[in-house]
């Protein structure tokens, strides 16, 4: 698998960013927000909002 540099698209013009010494990526496992059912519901609402914004 070939590693590709990150790409940012601004006004349909791709901008390739190369980082010489990137920080290590640390995965965060869990649901952000308060623990319990209300935290899960808030997280689901955030995902729905992001999805709806992406469809605009």
PDB file of C-alpha atoms in Angstrom:
ATOM      1  CA  UNK A   1       0.000   0.000   0.000  1.00  0.00           C
ATOM      2  CA  UNK A   2       1.444   3.367  -1.048  1.00  0.00           C
ATOM      3  CA  UNK A   3       1.357   6.147   1.521  1.00  0.00           C
ATOM      4  CA  UNK A   4      -0.054   9.422   0.156  1.00  0.00           C
ATOM      5  CA  UNK A   5       0.410  12.900   1.637  1.00  0.00           C
ATOM      6  CA  UNK A   6      -2.669  14.700   2.991  1.00  0.00           C
ATOM      7  CA  UNK A   7      -4.605  16.683   0.390  1.00  0.00           C
ATOM      8  CA  UNK A   8      -6.756  19.757   1.042  1.00  0.00           C
ATOM      9  CA  UNK A   9      -9.146  20.974  -1.676  1.00  0.00           C
ATOM     10  CA  UNK A  10      -9.823  24.720  -1.754  1.00  0.00           C
ATOM     11  CA  UNK A  11     -12.208  25.989  -4.450  1.00  0.00           C
ATOM     12  CA  UNK A  12     -11.651  22.862  -6.575  1.00  0.00           C
ATOM     13  CA  UNK A  13      -7.854  23.360  -6.464  1.00  0.00           C
ATOM     14  CA  UNK A  14      -6.011  20.557  -4.635  1.00  0.00           C
ATOM     15  CA  UNK A  15      -3.274  21.609  -2.239  1.00  0.00           C
ATOM     16  CA  UNK A  16      -0.884  18.820  -1.216  1.00  0.00           C
ATOM     17  CA  UNK A  17       0.711  19.225   2.206  1.00  0.00           C
ATOM     18  CA  UNK A  18       3.868  17.316   3.105  1.00  0.00           C
ATOM     19  CA  UNK A  19       4.964  17.136   6.736  1.00  0.00           C
ATOM     20  CA  UNK A  20       8.606  16.212   7.283  1.00  0.00           C
ATOM     21  CA  UNK A  21       8.285  15.022  10.896  1.00  0.00           C
ATOM     22  CA  UNK A  22       4.633  14.346  11.743  1.00  0.00           C
ATOM     23  CA  UNK A  23       3.459  13.739  15.284  1.00  0.00           C
ATOM     24  CA  UNK A  24       2.365  10.166  15.951  1.00  0.00           C
ATOM     25  CA  UNK A  25      -1.368   9.578  15.584  1.00  0.00           C
ATOM     26  CA  UNK A  26      -2.977   8.444  18.827  1.00  0.00           C
ATOM     27  CA  UNK A  27      -6.418   6.862  18.386  1.00  0.00           C
ATOM     28  CA  UNK A  28      -9.036   7.917  20.924  1.00  0.00           C
ATOM     29  CA  UNK A  29     -11.577   5.231  21.693  1.00  0.00           C
ATOM     30  CA  UNK A  30     -14.929   6.198  23.174  1.00  0.00           C
ATOM     31  CA  UNK A  31     -17.833   8.532  22.711  1.00  0.00           C
ATOM     32  CA  UNK A  32     -17.210  12.231  23.401  1.00  0.00           C
ATOM     33  CA  UNK A  33     -19.512  13.929  25.843  1.00  0.00           C
ATOM     34  CA  UNK A  34     -21.106  12.904  29.113  1.00  0.00           C
ATOM     35  CA  UNK A  35     -21.276   9.182  29.892  1.00  0.00           C
ATOM     36  CA  UNK A  36     -24.560   7.331  29.668  1.00  0.00           C
ATOM     37  CA  UNK A  37     -27.488   7.257  27.244  1.00  0.00           C
ATOM     38  CA  UNK A  38     -27.697  11.059  26.935  1.00  0.00           C
ATOM     39  CA  UNK A  39     -24.050  11.224  25.826  1.00  0.00           C
ATOM     40  CA  UNK A  40     -24.677   8.587  23.161  1.00  0.00           C
ATOM     41  CA  UNK A  41     -27.785  10.427  21.951  1.00  0.00           C
ATOM     42  CA  UNK A  42     -25.853  13.721  21.743  1.00  0.00           C
ATOM     43  CA  UNK A  43     -23.106  11.974  19.752  1.00  0.00           C
ATOM     44  CA  UNK A  44     -25.699  10.519  17.341  1.00  0.00           C
ATOM     45  CA  UNK A  45     -27.216  13.988  16.876  1.00  0.00           C
ATOM     46  CA  UNK A  46     -23.754  15.398  16.104  1.00  0.00           C
ATOM     47  CA  UNK A  47     -23.215  12.709  13.440  1.00  0.00           C
ATOM     48  CA  UNK A  48     -26.622  13.478  11.921  1.00  0.00           C
ATOM     49  CA  UNK A  49     -25.818  17.209  11.847  1.00  0.00           C
ATOM     50  CA  UNK A  50     -22.435  16.597  10.182  1.00  0.00           C
ATOM     51  CA  UNK A  51     -24.079  14.307   7.606  1.00  0.00           C
ATOM     52  CA  UNK A  52     -26.763  16.906   6.814  1.00  0.00           C
ATOM     53  CA  UNK A  53     -24.167  19.682   6.440  1.00  0.00           C
ATOM     54  CA  UNK A  54     -22.110  17.472   4.110  1.00  0.00           C
ATOM     55  CA  UNK A  55     -25.155  17.014   1.855  1.00  0.00           C
ATOM     56  CA  UNK A  56     -25.606  20.785   1.344  1.00  0.00           C
TER      57      UNK A  56
END
